[in-house]
């Protein structure tokens, strides 16, 4: 290993395209989309009982693990509905007959997204491309019999969006099987693979992805095997050097067990927003990332709620990666589409205010229940929600340094169930 091959020598990146991106799209699609079942309990971060989370996991993409926890509702469902069939039967039953990646990409573009990140290998270990070392346990050789990663990558780029990839480096329940994970400590410490051989298996996958699909985001999950933290052949250090060299505008997230990062991630309500670091919140439109047939309107974010979620993140100098979970046949659930269409209507008018803005955070404005502000090119944009009706806002209610002519502006709040409205004011001081 050369002296220059160290973690500190790796680039620290915040490319313009990512800095200016208010919204990305996550895609969780896998063999788990066939059973498409999880108990719709609560958002991550809203359940305090660690053991309770895993037995009652609302993430449908964790089905392979949850059905192995004795006494869990998922185990009972799997027994009653699927007769305790082996998980890999779902790979063979997966038939994406209505998969239209161009239609997906067009929807994501209309929603105002700048980047799209599908799962390439989740914790079940099934790869959505013909990955090296996987034999026939991938979507090219079985089930869909398609390179799904390649199809999504091509459609995403043709739509003018950036393409990234999710990869589970920390867990693989097929290549490194364990007893069921029943606690956060199981995931982070007790039952995760640490060996260099598994790390080189993952590294070979990611090199193949880089060469085939040229992703601009390497979004890893659940850490990386400890013994692979080196810069020799097949090591994580060498892999990240290769990624940065091949993708000049590429960047990585913070889920490499602390080895290196370009941006911080939070998930649903879990995680802390960092100070003075780029960050991204990721979450499903519902409680699950993978499609969960049990979820309905009561679990899904409405369009206005999703809009407020994006604006809130941008007002705090972050961004949101909003997840879609397609059905096994490749169709997007109607409620997910409805939410993205609503976000798109809002972004068509307001994305220019959000992209590249400086966050001014939460605001206390009498008569509103929710107010966030950003500054962009000398203008302050304040996004407001509250009870339906007229509201007069004075200059004193604005962030310091901004004003408008006259004593106040009267606006008509559309109500809590509508998208926020926006007012703008000019800078009277240098906001920097």
mmCIF file of N, CA and C in Angstrom, residues 19-120:
data_model
loop_
_atom_site.group_PDB
_atom_site.id
_atom_site.type_symbol
_atom_site.label_atom_id
_atom_site.label_comp_id
_atom_site.label_asym_id
_atom_site.label_seq_id
_atom_site.Cartn_x
_atom_site.Cartn_y
_atom_site.Cartn_z
ATOM 1 N N UNK A 19 -25.460 19.165 -4.409
ATOM 2 C CA UNK A 19 -25.731 20.300 -3.525
ATOM 3 C C UNK A 19 -27.050 20.963 -3.899
ATOM 4 N N UNK A 20 -27.339 21.029 -5.199
ATOM 5 C CA UNK A 20 -28.514 21.741 -5.683
ATOM 6 C C UNK A 20 -29.731 20.833 -5.865
ATOM 7 N N UNK A 21 -29.677 19.603 -5.362
ATOM 8 C CA UNK A 21 -30.770 18.641 -5.577
ATOM 9 C C UNK A 21 -31.662 18.569 -4.333
ATOM 10 N N UNK A 22 -32.886 19.107 -4.389
ATOM 11 C CA UNK A 22 -33.766 18.992 -3.225
ATOM 12 C C UNK A 22 -34.327 17.590 -3.029
ATOM 13 N N UNK A 23 -34.445 16.811 -4.135
ATOM 14 C CA UNK A 23 -35.191 15.559 -4.073
ATOM 15 C C UNK A 23 -34.526 14.469 -4.901
ATOM 16 N N UNK A 24 -34.427 13.290 -4.309
ATOM 17 C CA UNK A 24 -34.026 12.088 -5.032
ATOM 18 C C UNK A 24 -35.099 11.025 -4.856
ATOM 19 N N UNK A 25 -35.014 9.981 -5.656
ATOM 20 C CA UNK A 25 -35.961 8.866 -5.578
ATOM 21 C C UNK A 25 -35.206 7.587 -5.260
ATOM 22 N N UNK A 26 -35.632 6.902 -4.225
ATOM 23 C CA UNK A 26 -35.147 5.588 -3.814
ATOM 24 C C UNK A 26 -36.097 4.545 -4.411
ATOM 25 N N UNK A 27 -35.580 3.391 -4.794
ATOM 26 C CA UNK A 27 -36.432 2.298 -5.284
ATOM 27 C C UNK A 27 -36.046 1.021 -4.559
ATOM 28 N N UNK A 28 -36.979 0.447 -3.803
ATOM 29 C CA UNK A 28 -36.775 -0.859 -3.176
ATOM 30 C C UNK A 28 -37.654 -1.870 -3.897
ATOM 31 N N UNK A 29 -37.006 -2.736 -4.661
ATOM 32 C CA UNK A 29 -37.708 -3.728 -5.482
ATOM 33 C C UNK A 29 -36.907 -5.015 -5.421
ATOM 34 N N UNK A 30 -37.548 -6.090 -5.059
ATOM 35 C CA UNK A 30 -36.827 -7.353 -4.932
ATOM 36 C C UNK A 30 -37.785 -8.518 -4.823
ATOM 37 N N UNK A 31 -37.239 -9.699 -4.522
ATOM 38 C CA UNK A 31 -38.076 -10.883 -4.336
ATOM 39 C C UNK A 31 -39.086 -10.682 -3.214
ATOM 40 N N UNK A 32 -38.738 -9.813 -2.259
ATOM 41 C CA UNK A 32 -39.658 -9.485 -1.159
ATOM 42 C C UNK A 32 -40.925 -8.782 -1.653
ATOM 43 N N UNK A 33 -40.892 -8.270 -2.897
ATOM 44 C CA UNK A 33 -42.078 -7.617 -3.455
ATOM 45 C C UNK A 33 -43.144 -8.621 -3.859
ATOM 46 N N UNK A 34 -42.810 -9.916 -3.865
ATOM 47 C CA UNK A 34 -43.801 -10.957 -4.175
ATOM 48 C C UNK A 34 -44.708 -11.207 -2.969
ATOM 49 N N UNK A 35 -44.174 -11.550 -1.777
ATOM 50 C CA UNK A 35 -45.069 -11.664 -0.622
ATOM 51 C C UNK A 35 -45.604 -10.299 -0.198
ATOM 52 N N UNK A 36 -44.771 -9.273 -0.319
ATOM 53 C CA UNK A 36 -45.204 -7.882 -0.106
ATOM 54 C C UNK A 36 -45.980 -7.724 1.194
ATOM 55 N N UNK A 37 -45.358 -8.147 2.293
ATOM 56 C CA UNK A 37 -46.096 -8.131 3.559
ATOM 57 C C UNK A 37 -45.190 -7.714 4.713
ATOM 58 N N UNK A 38 -45.722 -6.833 5.546
ATOM 59 C CA UNK A 38 -45.101 -6.467 6.817
ATOM 60 C C UNK A 38 -46.192 -5.903 7.706
ATOM 61 N N UNK A 39 -45.939 -5.959 8.986
ATOM 62 C CA UNK A 39 -46.891 -5.405 9.939
ATOM 63 C C UNK A 39 -46.733 -3.882 9.961
ATOM 64 N N UNK A 40 -47.770 -3.110 9.614
ATOM 65 C CA UNK A 40 -47.627 -1.647 9.535
ATOM 66 C C UNK A 40 -47.669 -0.992 10.911
ATOM 67 N N UNK A 41 -46.552 -1.013 11.597
ATOM 68 C CA UNK A 41 -46.510 -0.576 12.991
ATOM 69 C C UNK A 41 -46.266 0.930 13.128
ATOM 70 N N UNK A 42 -45.061 1.392 12.843
ATOM 71 C CA UNK A 42 -44.726 2.806 13.031
ATOM 72 C C UNK A 42 -43.445 3.120 12.271
ATOM 73 N N UNK A 43 -43.159 4.415 12.129
ATOM 74 C CA UNK A 43 -41.942 4.837 11.445
ATOM 75 C C UNK A 43 -40.713 4.495 12.268
ATOM 76 N N UNK A 44 -39.626 4.199 11.572
ATOM 77 C CA UNK A 44 -38.352 4.000 12.251
ATOM 78 C C UNK A 44 -38.029 5.241 13.073
ATOM 79 N N UNK A 45 -37.639 5.012 14.312
ATOM 80 C CA UNK A 45 -37.352 6.118 15.216
ATOM 81 C C UNK A 45 -38.511 6.440 16.136
ATOM 82 N N UNK A 46 -39.697 5.877 15.818
ATOM 83 C CA UNK A 46 -40.871 6.134 16.656
ATOM 84 C C UNK A 46 -41.151 4.977 17.600
ATOM 85 N N UNK A 47 -40.408 3.865 17.472
ATOM 86 C CA UNK A 47 -40.563 2.713 18.359
ATOM 87 C C UNK A 47 -39.337 2.657 19.265
ATOM 88 N N UNK A 48 -39.546 2.800 20.547
ATOM 89 C CA UNK A 48 -38.426 2.836 21.486
ATOM 90 C C UNK A 48 -37.900 1.445 21.807
ATOM 91 N N UNK A 49 -38.779 0.435 21.795
ATOM 92 C CA UNK A 49 -38.400 -0.921 22.167
ATOM 93 C C UNK A 49 -37.621 -1.571 21.032
ATOM 94 N N UNK A 50 -36.334 -1.767 21.248
ATOM 95 C CA UNK A 50 -35.477 -2.314 20.194
ATOM 96 C C UNK A 50 -35.925 -3.698 19.757
ATOM 97 N N UNK A 51 -36.198 -4.568 20.701
ATOM 98 C CA UNK A 51 -36.624 -5.921 20.346
ATOM 99 C C UNK A 51 -37.967 -5.890 19.630
ATOM 100 N N UNK A 52 -38.850 -5.002 20.054
ATOM 101 C CA UNK A 52 -40.154 -4.913 19.428
ATOM 102 C C UNK A 52 -40.086 -4.508 17.975
ATOM 103 N N UNK A 53 -39.121 -3.706 17.616
ATOM 104 C CA UNK A 53 -39.000 -3.259 16.230
ATOM 105 C C UNK A 53 -38.785 -4.433 15.286
ATOM 106 N N UNK A 54 -37.891 -5.332 15.595
ATOM 107 C CA UNK A 54 -37.529 -6.396 14.665
ATOM 108 C C UNK A 54 -38.607 -7.467 14.557
ATOM 109 N N UNK A 55 -39.277 -7.789 15.627
ATOM 110 C CA UNK A 55 -40.370 -8.766 15.568
ATOM 111 C C UNK A 55 -41.595 -8.186 14.887
ATOM 112 N N UNK A 56 -41.731 -6.882 14.920
ATOM 113 C CA UNK A 56 -42.885 -6.192 14.327
ATOM 114 C C UNK A 56 -42.405 -5.203 13.267
ATOM 115 N N UNK A 57 -41.429 -5.624 12.484
ATOM 116 C CA UNK A 57 -40.757 -4.763 11.521
ATOM 117 C C UNK A 57 -41.717 -4.336 10.411
ATOM 118 N N UNK A 58 -41.927 -3.025 10.215
ATOM 119 C CA UNK A 58 -42.814 -2.572 9.148
ATOM 120 C C UNK A 58 -42.165 -2.563 7.768
ATOM 121 N N UNK A 59 -40.863 -2.926 7.704
ATOM 122 C CA UNK A 59 -40.152 -2.948 6.425
ATOM 123 C C UNK A 59 -40.403 -4.281 5.710
ATOM 124 N N UNK A 60 -41.148 -4.237 4.608
ATOM 125 C CA UNK A 60 -41.443 -5.463 3.865
ATOM 126 C C UNK A 60 -40.179 -6.069 3.259
ATOM 127 N N UNK A 61 -39.155 -5.242 2.997
ATOM 128 C CA UNK A 61 -37.915 -5.765 2.415
ATOM 129 C C UNK A 61 -37.111 -6.596 3.416
ATOM 130 N N UNK A 62 -37.519 -6.581 4.698
ATOM 131 C CA UNK A 62 -36.887 -7.414 5.720
ATOM 132 C C UNK A 62 -37.655 -8.725 5.930
ATOM 133 N N UNK A 63 -38.536 -9.070 5.016
ATOM 134 C CA UNK A 63 -39.401 -10.243 5.172
ATOM 135 C C UNK A 63 -38.595 -11.517 5.449
ATOM 136 N N UNK A 64 -37.483 -11.714 4.752
ATOM 137 C CA UNK A 64 -36.640 -12.902 4.908
ATOM 138 C C UNK A 64 -36.207 -13.061 6.367
ATOM 139 N N UNK A 65 -35.929 -11.946 7.035
ATOM 140 C CA UNK A 65 -35.513 -12.006 8.438
ATOM 141 C C UNK A 65 -36.705 -12.123 9.375
ATOM 142 N N UNK A 66 -37.737 -11.322 9.140
ATOM 143 C CA UNK A 66 -38.845 -11.244 10.090
ATOM 144 C C UNK A 66 -39.608 -12.557 10.189
ATOM 145 N N UNK A 67 -39.721 -13.290 9.075
ATOM 146 C CA UNK A 67 -40.469 -14.557 9.120
ATOM 147 C C UNK A 67 -39.728 -15.627 9.918
ATOM 148 N N UNK A 68 -38.463 -15.385 10.233
ATOM 149 C CA UNK A 68 -37.694 -16.366 11.005
ATOM 150 C C UNK A 68 -37.693 -16.045 12.501
ATOM 151 N N UNK A 69 -38.342 -14.948 12.891
ATOM 152 C CA UNK A 69 -38.445 -14.615 14.309
ATOM 153 C C UNK A 69 -39.680 -15.298 14.878
ATOM 154 N N UNK A 70 -39.453 -16.247 15.741
ATOM 155 C CA UNK A 70 -40.550 -17.046 16.280
ATOM 156 C C UNK A 70 -41.577 -16.158 16.980
ATOM 157 N N UNK A 71 -42.835 -16.363 16.624
ATOM 158 C CA UNK A 71 -43.921 -15.619 17.242
ATOM 159 C C UNK A 71 -44.228 -14.290 16.592
ATOM 160 N N UNK A 72 -43.467 -13.900 15.595
ATOM 161 C CA UNK A 72 -43.728 -12.621 14.933
ATOM 162 C C UNK A 72 -44.963 -12.744 14.040
ATOM 163 N N UNK A 73 -45.708 -11.661 13.855
ATOM 164 C CA UNK A 73 -46.849 -11.704 12.935
ATOM 165 C C UNK A 73 -46.444 -12.100 11.519
ATOM 166 N N UNK A 74 -45.247 -11.715 11.099
ATOM 167 C CA UNK A 74 -44.790 -12.098 9.759
ATOM 168 C C UNK A 74 -44.592 -13.606 9.655
ATOM 169 N N UNK A 75 -44.056 -14.222 10.711
ATOM 170 C CA UNK A 75 -43.877 -15.673 10.696
ATOM 171 C C UNK A 75 -45.224 -16.376 10.598
ATOM 172 N N UNK A 76 -46.217 -15.881 11.314
ATOM 173 C CA UNK A 76 -47.547 -16.463 11.258
ATOM 174 C C UNK A 76 -48.162 -16.270 9.873
ATOM 175 N N UNK A 77 -48.004 -15.089 9.308
ATOM 176 C CA UNK A 77 -48.508 -14.825 7.958
ATOM 177 C C UNK A 77 -47.851 -15.758 6.942
ATOM 178 N N UNK A 78 -46.546 -15.917 7.055
ATOM 179 C CA UNK A 78 -45.820 -16.762 6.105
ATOM 180 C C UNK A 78 -46.274 -18.210 6.209
ATOM 181 N N UNK A 79 -46.538 -18.660 7.402
ATOM 182 C CA UNK A 79 -47.008 -20.025 7.606
ATOM 183 C C UNK A 79 -48.415 -20.215 7.014
ATOM 184 N N UNK A 80 -49.289 -19.262 7.270
ATOM 185 C CA UNK A 80 -50.677 -19.402 6.832
ATOM 186 C C UNK A 80 -50.841 -19.200 5.322
ATOM 187 N N UNK A 81 -50.152 -18.229 4.758
ATOM 188 C CA UNK A 81 -50.360 -17.853 3.356
ATOM 189 C C UNK A 81 -49.420 -18.590 2.408
ATOM 190 N N UNK A 82 -48.169 -18.810 2.841
ATOM 191 C CA UNK A 82 -47.170 -19.386 1.937
ATOM 192 C C UNK A 82 -46.684 -20.761 2.382
ATOM 193 N N UNK A 83 -47.285 -21.306 3.420
ATOM 194 C CA UNK A 83 -46.939 -22.656 3.848
ATOM 195 C C UNK A 83 -45.489 -22.826 4.234
ATOM 196 N N UNK A 84 -44.879 -21.745 4.781
ATOM 197 C CA UNK A 84 -43.460 -21.784 5.167
ATOM 198 C C UNK A 84 -42.541 -22.109 3.999
ATOM 199 N N UNK A 85 -42.922 -21.676 2.809
ATOM 200 C CA UNK A 85 -42.104 -21.916 1.612
ATOM 201 C C UNK A 85 -40.736 -21.264 1.766
ATOM 202 N N UNK A 86 -39.705 -21.852 1.151
ATOM 203 C CA UNK A 86 -38.379 -21.219 1.171
ATOM 204 C C UNK A 86 -38.441 -19.829 0.537
ATOM 205 N N UNK A 87 -37.689 -18.909 1.105
ATOM 206 C CA UNK A 87 -37.716 -17.531 0.623
ATOM 207 C C UNK A 87 -37.385 -17.440 -0.859
ATOM 208 N N UNK A 88 -36.442 -18.245 -1.330
ATOM 209 C CA UNK A 88 -36.019 -18.133 -2.716
ATOM 210 C C UNK A 88 -37.101 -18.529 -3.715
ATOM 211 N N UNK A 89 -38.183 -19.152 -3.242
ATOM 212 C CA UNK A 89 -39.313 -19.400 -4.138
ATOM 213 C C UNK A 89 -39.857 -18.086 -4.693
ATOM 214 N N UNK A 90 -39.742 -17.030 -3.909
ATOM 215 C CA UNK A 90 -40.262 -15.745 -4.359
ATOM 216 C C UNK A 90 -39.451 -15.183 -5.519
ATOM 217 N N UNK A 91 -38.171 -15.506 -5.577
ATOM 218 C CA UNK A 91 -37.370 -15.084 -6.725
ATOM 219 C C UNK A 91 -37.912 -15.720 -7.998
ATOM 220 N N UNK A 92 -38.230 -16.995 -7.934
ATOM 221 C CA UNK A 92 -38.746 -17.685 -9.119
ATOM 222 C C UNK A 92 -40.160 -17.237 -9.488
ATOM 223 N N UNK A 93 -40.904 -16.752 -8.501
ATOM 224 C CA UNK A 93 -42.276 -16.294 -8.760
ATOM 225 C C UNK A 93 -42.339 -14.831 -9.202
ATOM 226 N N UNK A 94 -41.227 -14.163 -9.180
ATOM 227 C CA UNK A 94 -41.187 -12.725 -9.489
ATOM 228 C C UNK A 94 -41.242 -12.526 -11.008
ATOM 229 N N UNK A 95 -42.358 -11.984 -11.488
ATOM 230 C CA UNK A 95 -42.564 -11.762 -12.918
ATOM 231 C C UNK A 95 -42.950 -10.300 -13.157
ATOM 232 N N UNK A 96 -41.997 -9.469 -13.510
ATOM 233 C CA UNK A 96 -42.280 -8.037 -13.714
ATOM 234 C C UNK A 96 -42.878 -7.756 -15.095
ATOM 235 N N UNK A 97 -44.044 -8.296 -15.348
ATOM 236 C CA UNK A 97 -44.660 -8.237 -16.679
ATOM 237 C C UNK A 97 -45.048 -6.825 -17.098
ATOM 238 N N UNK A 98 -45.210 -5.917 -16.152
ATOM 239 C CA UNK A 98 -45.618 -4.544 -16.476
ATOM 240 C C UNK A 98 -44.523 -3.523 -16.171
ATOM 241 N N UNK A 99 -43.293 -3.981 -16.095
ATOM 242 C CA UNK A 99 -42.166 -3.104 -15.785
ATOM 243 C C UNK A 99 -41.888 -2.179 -16.968
ATOM 244 N N UNK A 100 -41.968 -0.881 -16.732
ATOM 245 C CA UNK A 100 -41.709 0.131 -17.756
ATOM 246 C C UNK A 100 -40.777 1.181 -17.158
ATOM 247 N N UNK A 101 -39.480 0.954 -17.230
ATOM 248 C CA UNK A 101 -38.544 1.881 -16.570
ATOM 249 C C UNK A 101 -38.611 3.299 -17.118
ATOM 250 N N UNK A 102 -38.957 3.452 -18.393
ATOM 251 C CA UNK A 102 -39.069 4.805 -18.955
ATOM 252 C C UNK A 102 -40.232 5.563 -18.325
ATOM 253 N N UNK A 103 -41.337 4.867 -18.068
ATOM 254 C CA UNK A 103 -42.477 5.505 -17.410
ATOM 255 C C UNK A 103 -42.119 5.875 -15.973
ATOM 256 N N UNK A 104 -41.388 5.008 -15.297
ATOM 257 C CA UNK A 104 -40.914 5.340 -13.949
ATOM 258 C C UNK A 104 -40.085 6.627 -13.990
ATOM 259 N N UNK A 105 -39.097 6.647 -14.879
ATOM 260 C CA UNK A 105 -38.172 7.777 -14.933
ATOM 261 C C UNK A 105 -38.903 9.068 -15.279
ATOM 262 N N UNK A 106 -39.896 8.974 -16.153
ATOM 263 C CA UNK A 106 -40.663 10.167 -16.509
ATOM 264 C C UNK A 106 -41.434 10.695 -15.299
ATOM 265 N N UNK A 107 -42.018 9.795 -14.513
ATOM 266 C CA UNK A 107 -42.714 10.200 -13.289
ATOM 267 C C UNK A 107 -41.751 10.865 -12.314
ATOM 268 N N UNK A 108 -40.588 10.272 -12.135
ATOM 269 C CA UNK A 108 -39.612 10.823 -11.197
ATOM 270 C C UNK A 108 -39.149 12.214 -11.647
ATOM 271 N N UNK A 109 -38.948 12.369 -12.951
ATOM 272 C CA UNK A 109 -38.546 13.678 -13.479
ATOM 273 C C UNK A 109 -39.645 14.705 -13.232
ATOM 274 N N UNK A 110 -40.890 14.327 -13.493
ATOM 275 C CA UNK A 110 -42.010 15.247 -13.278
ATOM 276 C C UNK A 110 -42.201 15.577 -11.800
ATOM 277 N N UNK A 111 -41.788 14.666 -10.931
ATOM 278 C CA UNK A 111 -41.881 14.918 -9.494
ATOM 279 C C UNK A 111 -40.848 15.926 -9.014
ATOM 280 N N UNK A 112 -39.900 16.277 -9.876
ATOM 281 C CA UNK A 112 -38.871 17.242 -9.504
ATOM 282 C C UNK A 112 -37.607 16.624 -8.960
ATOM 283 N N UNK A 113 -37.450 15.298 -9.136
ATOM 284 C CA UNK A 113 -36.250 14.623 -8.634
ATOM 285 C C UNK A 113 -35.053 14.911 -9.527
ATOM 286 N N UNK A 114 -33.868 14.841 -8.940
ATOM 287 C CA UNK A 114 -32.621 15.008 -9.676
ATOM 288 C C UNK A 114 -31.812 13.723 -9.764
ATOM 289 N N UNK A 115 -32.085 12.762 -8.883
ATOM 290 C CA UNK A 115 -31.329 11.520 -8.908
ATOM 291 C C UNK A 115 -32.217 10.353 -8.496
ATOM 292 N N UNK A 116 -31.842 9.165 -8.960
ATOM 293 C CA UNK A 116 -32.614 7.942 -8.733
ATOM 294 C C UNK A 116 -31.655 6.856 -8.277
ATOM 295 N N UNK A 117 -32.009 6.171 -7.173
ATOM 296 C CA UNK A 117 -31.140 5.138 -6.604
ATOM 297 C C UNK A 117 -31.949 3.871 -6.344
ATOM 298 N N UNK A 118 -31.815 2.855 -7.193
ATOM 299 C CA UNK A 118 -32.480 1.576 -6.928
ATOM 300 C C UNK A 118 -31.609 0.648 -6.081
ATOM 301 N N UNK A 119 -32.244 -0.283 -5.405
ATOM 302 C CA UNK A 119 -31.505 -1.349 -4.733
ATOM 303 C C UNK A 119 -30.909 -2.272 -5.793
ATOM 304 N N UNK A 120 -29.634 -2.586 -5.640
ATOM 305 C CA UNK A 120 -28.984 -3.551 -6.534
ATOM 306 C C UNK A 120 -28.796 -4.904 -5.846
#
